[in-house]
Amino acid sequence: MNIAQWPVRRQRTTGDVSGRGVAVKSSKTERLTPRIADADEVVKSVCPYCAVGCGQTVFVRDEKVVQIEGDPDSPVSRGRLCPKGSASLQLTTGEARRYEVLHRRPHATDWEVLDLETAMDMVAERVIKTRRETWQWEQDGKRVRRTMGIASLGGATLDNEENYLMKKLYTALGAIQIENQARI
Amino acid sequence: MVANPFASLLEHGDPATAAGYVDHPPRMGFFTDTSVCIGCKACEVACKEWNHVPEGGLQFTGMSYDNTVGLGADTWRHVAFIEQRKRVGQQVTGAAADGAAPAESGIRWLMASDVCKHCTHAACLDVCPTGALFRTEFGTVVVQEDVCNGCGYCIPACPYGVIDQRHGDGRAWKCTLCYDRLGVGAEPACAKACPTDSIQFGTLEELHLRADRRLAQLHGAGVSDARLYGRDPDDGVGGDGAFFLLLDEPEVYGLPPDPIVTTRDLPAMWRRVATAAALVAGTVAVSFTRKAP
Amino acid sequence: MGTSFGRGGATTFQQDLQNADCILIEGSNMAECHPVGFQWVMEAKARGATLVHVDPRYTRTSALADIHVPIRVGTDIAFLGGIVNYVIEHDAYFHDYVVAFTNAPTIVGEEFKDTEDLDGVFSGLDADQRSYDPASWQYEGGPVQAASGQREQEFDEKLREREAQGGGEKRHQPSVAAAGRGESHGSGGASVPASVKRDETLQHPRCVFQIVKRHFSRYTPELVEQVCGIPQELFLKVCRTLTENSGRERTTAMAYAVGWTQHSVGVQYIRTAAILQLLLGNMGRPGGGILALRGHASIQGSTDIPTLYNLLPGYIPMPHAHQDEDLDMFIEGASTEKGYWGGMRSYMVSLLKAWWGPHATEDNDFCFDYLPRLTGSHSTYETVMAQLDGECKGYFVVGENPAVGSANAAMQRLGMANLDWLVVRDFSLIESATWWKDGPEIETGELQTEDIPTEVFFFPAAAHTEKNGSFTNTQRMLQWHHAAVEPAADARSELWFYYHLGRIIREKLAGSTDEMDRPVLELQWDYPTEGAVAEPSAEAVLAEINGWDAEGRPLASYEQLNEDGSTACGCWIYCGVYTTGVNQAARRKPGQEQSWVAPEWGWAWPANRRIIYNRASADREGKPWSERKAYIWWDDEEAKWVGHDVPDFDPAKSPWHRPPAGATGAEALAGDDAFVMQGDGKGWLYVPSGLTDGPLPAHYEPQDSPFPNLVYPHQQRNPVRQVFSRRHNRYHPGPGQPGSEIFPYMLTTYRLTEHHTAGGMSRWLSYLSELQPEMFCEVSPELAAERGLEHNGWATVITARGVIEARVMVTDRVAPLEVQGRMLHQIGLPYHWGPNGYAKGDAANELANISLDPNSHIQEVKAMSGDIRPGRRPRGAARTALVEEYIRRAGITPETGMEVRGGR
């Protein structure tokens, strides 16, 4: 250690005679930079939990989200967040998230990992098959042009654009049992 | 020469100045107005997210909605919940049209977010042998995790029971008042998140003014229970950098009614030490002198 | 909301709460469930406002309230109806406002019979069909098209008229009972026959005001005390607080959430509040209105652009099956003569153009026939029945957890166990993804994993930080979130999933000449993709939602939409969100740099208005009711409406304007028709059309209640509530029936600040889990003593549907109430937990029955009877045996609780 960094010497030179302040600051402490200050990118977002719609600021470093906090510009939330909103970093980057597609065969006792492309193809096949098998042109003599074989639940946690594509695709497929948490 | 560590502090009245900072920023702190706390615990989570504080374990305590129990190595902000059978004193925020309306339910639910007090006279700092605990230029008290050796002296020294050793780590941890954020002009994570501004961050001077106004307002509205805690610079710790507006006795919130810095007697001890040291030095000098040919 | 005012959205915005002189929070625990929005309540309090919280429990909201009113669960209509009665009895209504802007003066037809006349039901009840024929509820002079809600009723009416006039074959049969019923979230417009009669003295015995007055006259303070368990003194204090804080100079705001909607008569709870706010003159004014507090980031958006069976985007109804229906017939059935629903044809044609592009032409009815048709209610609960019956074979569950979050969780799982395939998209392995290996039925032995044929796919979802898109918040405001990073590994957005699923299906079907595939193959599905994962452009989707003209230029307003197919628009009420090609939802001018209304932050429908019906903030002559409450007013010199917000009115239409004879649509609105979507331009105290269970609210007991209905002693329950008696969905005996004493307590479910709905976004996070780590129940010390429950110990809670265990929290905050001469204990049950995740526990929804509001199809989980006993619940087969024992002891049969008419 450089003699100039000796605490006793620093106590004298800094005027921190008690040795409780500037004299004992470690070099790590000296170098402290909050991750909101050295983020590569700051992205504006909206809290995904309830419908208050709090503004969020997302800090990105090395293509990873490193911090999420309230956006003080928002006239609704004025930079504040509740405990859930404050946990957004753990929600989006925490250990609990899964990143692989899983498949359970009929009657199987456990999951198998499936690649995404295969899984998408399989789901498309299931939709086409079920749609054909359950297609109705008429019910009680009235034209219905639909399938009652396919249903969907979810949407209130999703974006408007996502809900729009869902409704558009399902309707074109003739599926009508499309619902979301609004009723639940 | 052996200095009285309190001398410059008493002289300057400012802990950062006493700690050798020149041209330092004003002393910063928290004013936690518990009368507007909604017990949401955003402060607890925002603190943990920012400081990467580990989870403290899953335990249903039955202590109202408090399942994190108290401040500790893994809980740097803690919200207390106190259910009372009491007919008076709602947590009114303003002078309601007809004054403070009485509680209709005959019960009262107090919520208060506790935190390290960042004492003016900080015993943890006094006893720390490694210089891990230090006074920042903002007048706050911070543990330097790269210096702390886990000796644990600071733990019994804290009159509030705030600082704590982390299980499996051994080092001492507590609120830093987001020292890193302060360095770039950002406010601490808890105060930033707080939905109702129950936790206010600012210069201690400004916070004192705000707190005095708020207290007068509440007293004017008939909330006679309201009081400030840690506001008084003449109390046993020289006043707190983080102080509170409470609606009941401090004990109700689990706070010591009259905290006293555990190292209060140190100055006198230091004087005695100095005298003794001088005596020793004199004796040594004399003995050297005598040895001289 | 839709039926009372015209649009199914919060009428005000959260920041405006600060202007209120009084705030009534009821059916909502705002401080806990919307903590950051609650800052505006605190601002109001700081300015001297009084906060009243009506809730069965003393919550974190109550702790900050000036007045907390404990109420028996399921009795809010009696309470609010009592206030309506007080307001009328004490002449405390805002007379000038009521005459100018409500339908109080309108004369109702002679055929209408009230609950006063018919012993607790309205005229038109068809007990066999379990439904009302609303024909007798009309105004004198003819039918009125509902702004929202059950427009199908009117469709039938209109076609009946057409048949009568045009002769010919009978083209259809009445379908109210069987059809998908009303939607309470509607944005709508309405027309009224030119001949509506009004009596502005409010004296005509059949004017709405007198009918309302008679209807609520039995809701006395004495009755409120008996029904709700609220002492008269406290009730009257609330009445005085509300009336003293309403009028010219002062306004009262109301906030509610699912505490009002989740009942078998839930829509009428909100209706009662609407009546009260109209009588007090609080609608359309600063510091007034009704704020619906929604629980999910885009729950408003998911009704505006609906993932709901009965709606198309912008609250256009899904077509029902009728013989030979074409676009003309559909439009005639759904649109209106007066008001903004007069533009229905242009909204609908533009939607069809957005979906089928060049394939949609005048000659083929713009592909109207491509739309599938409804033949009844196809809500999520009917879908569960269809799964159990083997009719529904494939199921997508996206960002939702019905195995925990939906009423009667066991039925949800059993339904899924009967599927061919199930797709679950979420962050983690939620209960709805794993019930086949570790659900409660596996533990009890009701199901064996090897026997379950369901093929299950789990797809990891992308987070909000990993995708672009907009949420519509609780105040109708769209806010854009920008992607910060790309989703890792196989995590994908729903936008990606549905776009690519559609792409693959279209590729597989390519070349098909089958007529059933044409709507899929001709669908406009060419969205640009970007980035490494080929994410479709959310902004391109938003541009389509906004719409464009024949040259592809973005539209600025739905008033530009045409009927001839020259415009395309995916959701007419969102038209303008992409005006000039700029994403208005992404506007972020800092709040500090704007007025308190902050019009340049995000974009609110309709037309960026923040308080809707704001024409009513000025009097008939266009002057603010008071300077203190000025918001929008008529500027004589400029000859237009000006103020703090976008006027919710034709900006150049003077207050004195009277429409020419024969005018239609918006042209037919007069200068004082402040509720521009309504058929008569008025706020509706009385709803002649659009609701399935009556034109006025009436208190009925919850489906499972141990108390007789004191308000209508001969009608216990909502006669047209939706009930499903199934093996796993039995109801409790009514009061006085043998076995009712088996379930003596009332249960209510709710959320906590620390968790989110069914837990998928909170129970897996350690920082939230440690704050509320376990399922618990809240009981009073008195109940604890009565049943030997120990604080911190365990309790078992039982209904005819299921049994759960919970840790016991004994607290004064859930006080027993004196109801009808006896003590009632209520039990609080947070519903966040399930067997998976980091914080685990039993799901409260195991206990809930499926009984639904007939308008919204929302389940009754806020009020149900049940039993509690000390200790943990039995394991394995003993768990089912305990429920069966209770069913046997209570004498429950498939018929129990299924009656339409009757006192018990």
mmCIF file of C-alpha atoms in Angstrom, chain B residues 31-165:
data_model
loop_
_atom_site.group_PDB
_atom_site.id
_atom_site.type_symbol
_atom_site.label_atom_id
_atom_site.label_comp_id
_atom_site.label_asym_id
_atom_site.label_seq_id
_atom_site.Cartn_x
_atom_site.Cartn_y
_atom_site.Cartn_z
ATOM 1 C CA PHE B 31 -38.173 12.187 6.959
ATOM 2 C CA THR B 32 -40.633 9.315 7.221
ATOM 3 C CA ASP B 33 -44.131 10.649 7.789
ATOM 4 C CA THR B 34 -45.947 7.563 9.040
ATOM 5 C CA SER B 35 -49.303 9.358 9.025
ATOM 6 C CA VAL B 36 -49.480 8.918 5.240
ATOM 7 C CA CYS B 37 -47.954 5.439 5.056
ATOM 8 C CA ILE B 38 -50.224 2.899 3.359
ATOM 9 C CA GLY B 39 -48.075 -0.070 4.335
ATOM 10 C CA CYS B 40 -47.444 -1.133 0.763
ATOM 11 C CA LYS B 41 -43.798 -2.143 1.399
ATOM 12 C CA ALA B 42 -42.599 -0.673 -1.877
ATOM 13 C CA CYS B 43 -39.692 0.697 0.154
ATOM 14 C CA GLU B 44 -38.657 -2.784 1.248
ATOM 15 C CA VAL B 45 -38.681 -4.145 -2.291
ATOM 16 C CA ALA B 46 -37.151 -1.104 -3.989
ATOM 17 C CA CYS B 47 -34.323 -1.197 -1.453
ATOM 18 C CA LYS B 48 -33.669 -4.878 -2.071
ATOM 19 C CA GLU B 49 -33.780 -4.525 -5.845
ATOM 20 C CA TRP B 50 -31.362 -1.646 -5.849
ATOM 21 C CA ASN B 51 -28.924 -2.951 -3.258
ATOM 22 C CA HIS B 52 -29.219 -6.652 -4.170
ATOM 23 C CA VAL B 53 -30.176 -7.444 -0.602
ATOM 24 C CA PRO B 54 -30.996 -11.141 -0.301
ATOM 25 C CA GLU B 55 -34.424 -12.418 0.600
ATOM 26 C CA GLY B 56 -34.865 -12.869 4.336
ATOM 27 C CA GLY B 57 -36.797 -16.140 4.364
ATOM 28 C CA LEU B 58 -40.449 -17.089 4.152
ATOM 29 C CA GLN B 59 -42.121 -16.872 7.495
ATOM 30 C CA PHE B 60 -45.773 -16.206 8.247
ATOM 31 C CA THR B 61 -45.492 -14.362 11.540
ATOM 32 C CA GLY B 62 -49.068 -13.413 12.311
ATOM 33 C CA MET B 63 -47.780 -9.968 13.257
ATOM 34 C CA SER B 64 -50.497 -8.251 11.291
ATOM 35 C CA TYR B 65 -49.148 -7.816 7.740
ATOM 36 C CA ASP B 66 -45.516 -7.757 8.868
ATOM 37 C CA ASN B 67 -43.655 -10.858 7.770
ATOM 38 C CA THR B 68 -40.149 -9.413 7.658
ATOM 39 C CA VAL B 69 -40.197 -8.717 11.408
ATOM 40 C CA GLY B 70 -37.626 -5.975 11.744
ATOM 41 C CA LEU B 71 -34.541 -4.306 10.388
ATOM 42 C CA GLY B 72 -31.596 -6.599 9.853
ATOM 43 C CA ALA B 73 -28.809 -7.540 7.513
ATOM 44 C CA ASP B 74 -31.373 -8.563 4.901
ATOM 45 C CA THR B 75 -34.020 -5.937 5.598
ATOM 46 C CA TRP B 76 -32.831 -2.355 5.375
ATOM 47 C CA ARG B 77 -36.275 -0.841 5.201
ATOM 48 C CA HIS B 78 -38.945 -2.428 7.320
ATOM 49 C CA VAL B 79 -42.633 -1.628 7.547
ATOM 50 C CA ALA B 80 -44.211 -2.200 10.932
ATOM 51 C CA PHE B 81 -47.966 -2.835 11.245
ATOM 52 C CA ILE B 82 -49.690 -2.124 14.514
ATOM 53 C CA GLU B 83 -53.366 -2.910 15.007
ATOM 54 C CA GLN B 84 -54.925 -1.005 17.887
ATOM 55 C CA ARG B 85 -58.333 -0.881 19.495
ATOM 56 C CA LYS B 86 -58.625 2.838 19.655
ATOM 57 C CA ARG B 87 -61.434 5.204 18.953
ATOM 58 C CA VAL B 88 -59.525 8.380 18.211
ATOM 59 C CA GLY B 89 -56.980 9.621 15.752
ATOM 60 C CA GLN B 90 -57.226 8.619 12.139
ATOM 61 C CA GLN B 91 -54.265 8.954 9.861
ATOM 62 C CA VAL B 92 -55.655 12.144 8.436
ATOM 63 C CA THR B 93 -53.475 13.804 5.890
ATOM 64 C CA GLY B 94 -55.019 17.207 5.851
ATOM 65 C CA ALA B 95 -57.331 19.347 7.862
ATOM 66 C CA ALA B 96 -60.528 17.564 6.893
ATOM 67 C CA ALA B 97 -63.626 19.643 6.364
ATOM 68 C CA ASP B 98 -64.869 19.002 9.877
ATOM 69 C CA GLY B 99 -61.496 18.503 11.443
ATOM 70 C CA ALA B 100 -60.168 15.061 12.048
ATOM 71 C CA ALA B 101 -63.057 12.682 11.756
ATOM 72 C CA PRO B 102 -63.115 10.032 14.408
ATOM 73 C CA ALA B 103 -62.493 6.469 13.421
ATOM 74 C CA GLU B 104 -65.795 4.719 12.975
ATOM 75 C CA SER B 105 -64.513 1.231 13.418
ATOM 76 C CA GLY B 106 -62.960 1.802 16.789
ATOM 77 C CA ILE B 107 -59.705 0.442 15.491
ATOM 78 C CA ARG B 108 -56.569 1.978 14.170
ATOM 79 C CA TRP B 109 -53.933 0.424 11.971
ATOM 80 C CA LEU B 110 -50.582 2.122 12.190
ATOM 81 C CA MET B 111 -47.986 1.533 9.524
ATOM 82 C CA ALA B 112 -44.480 2.857 9.616
ATOM 83 C CA SER B 113 -41.403 2.290 7.528
ATOM 84 C CA ASP B 114 -38.313 2.021 9.693
ATOM 85 C CA VAL B 115 -34.737 2.471 8.542
ATOM 86 C CA CYS B 116 -31.223 3.139 9.836
ATOM 87 C CA LYS B 117 -31.282 6.467 11.649
ATOM 88 C CA HIS B 118 -27.906 7.694 10.391
ATOM 89 C CA CYS B 119 -27.272 9.165 13.843
ATOM 90 C CA THR B 120 -25.387 12.355 14.365
ATOM 91 C CA HIS B 121 -23.441 10.509 17.037
ATOM 92 C CA ALA B 122 -23.181 7.045 15.538
ATOM 93 C CA ALA B 123 -21.941 4.442 17.964
ATOM 94 C CA CYS B 124 -21.476 1.851 15.217
ATOM 95 C CA LEU B 125 -18.969 4.167 13.659
ATOM 96 C CA ASP B 126 -17.215 4.800 16.928
ATOM 97 C CA VAL B 127 -16.610 1.153 17.646
ATOM 98 C CA CYS B 128 -15.700 -0.016 14.162
ATOM 99 C CA PRO B 129 -12.026 -1.004 14.374
ATOM 100 C CA THR B 130 -11.441 -1.406 10.639
ATOM 101 C CA GLY B 131 -12.829 1.788 9.227
ATOM 102 C CA ALA B 132 -15.446 -0.230 7.394
ATOM 103 C CA LEU B 133 -18.127 1.991 8.816
ATOM 104 C CA PHE B 134 -17.578 5.528 7.740
ATOM 105 C CA ARG B 135 -19.253 8.881 7.624
ATOM 106 C CA THR B 136 -19.951 10.044 4.100
ATOM 107 C CA GLU B 137 -19.753 13.552 2.765
ATOM 108 C CA PHE B 138 -23.580 13.603 2.987
ATOM 109 C CA GLY B 139 -23.357 13.016 6.722
ATOM 110 C CA THR B 140 -24.710 9.483 6.397
ATOM 111 C CA VAL B 141 -23.227 6.336 7.896
ATOM 112 C CA VAL B 142 -22.225 3.538 5.535
ATOM 113 C CA VAL B 143 -20.597 0.109 5.851
ATOM 114 C CA GLN B 144 -17.918 -0.545 3.251
ATOM 115 C CA GLU B 145 -18.405 -4.188 2.343
ATOM 116 C CA ASP B 146 -14.846 -4.528 1.057
ATOM 117 C CA VAL B 147 -13.419 -3.416 4.403
ATOM 118 C CA CYS B 148 -15.756 -5.014 6.929
ATOM 119 C CA ASN B 149 -14.163 -8.056 8.539
ATOM 120 C CA GLY B 150 -17.258 -9.217 10.356
ATOM 121 C CA CYS B 151 -15.981 -8.504 13.854
ATOM 122 C CA GLY B 152 -19.517 -7.559 14.880
ATOM 123 C CA TYR B 153 -18.594 -4.822 17.383
ATOM 124 C CA CYS B 154 -21.038 -2.472 15.727
ATOM 125 C CA ILE B 155 -24.026 -4.694 16.361
ATOM 126 C CA PRO B 156 -24.440 -4.236 20.113
ATOM 127 C CA ALA B 157 -23.320 -0.638 19.752
ATOM 128 C CA CYS B 158 -26.398 0.460 17.788
ATOM 129 C CA PRO B 159 -28.985 1.870 20.180
ATOM 130 C CA TYR B 160 -31.753 1.051 17.672
ATOM 131 C CA GLY B 161 -30.751 -2.509 16.857
ATOM 132 C CA VAL B 162 -30.429 -1.650 13.179
ATOM 133 C CA ILE B 163 -27.101 -3.009 12.019
ATOM 134 C CA ASP B 164 -26.807 -6.766 11.743
ATOM 135 C CA GLN B 165 -24.484 -9.511 10.575
#
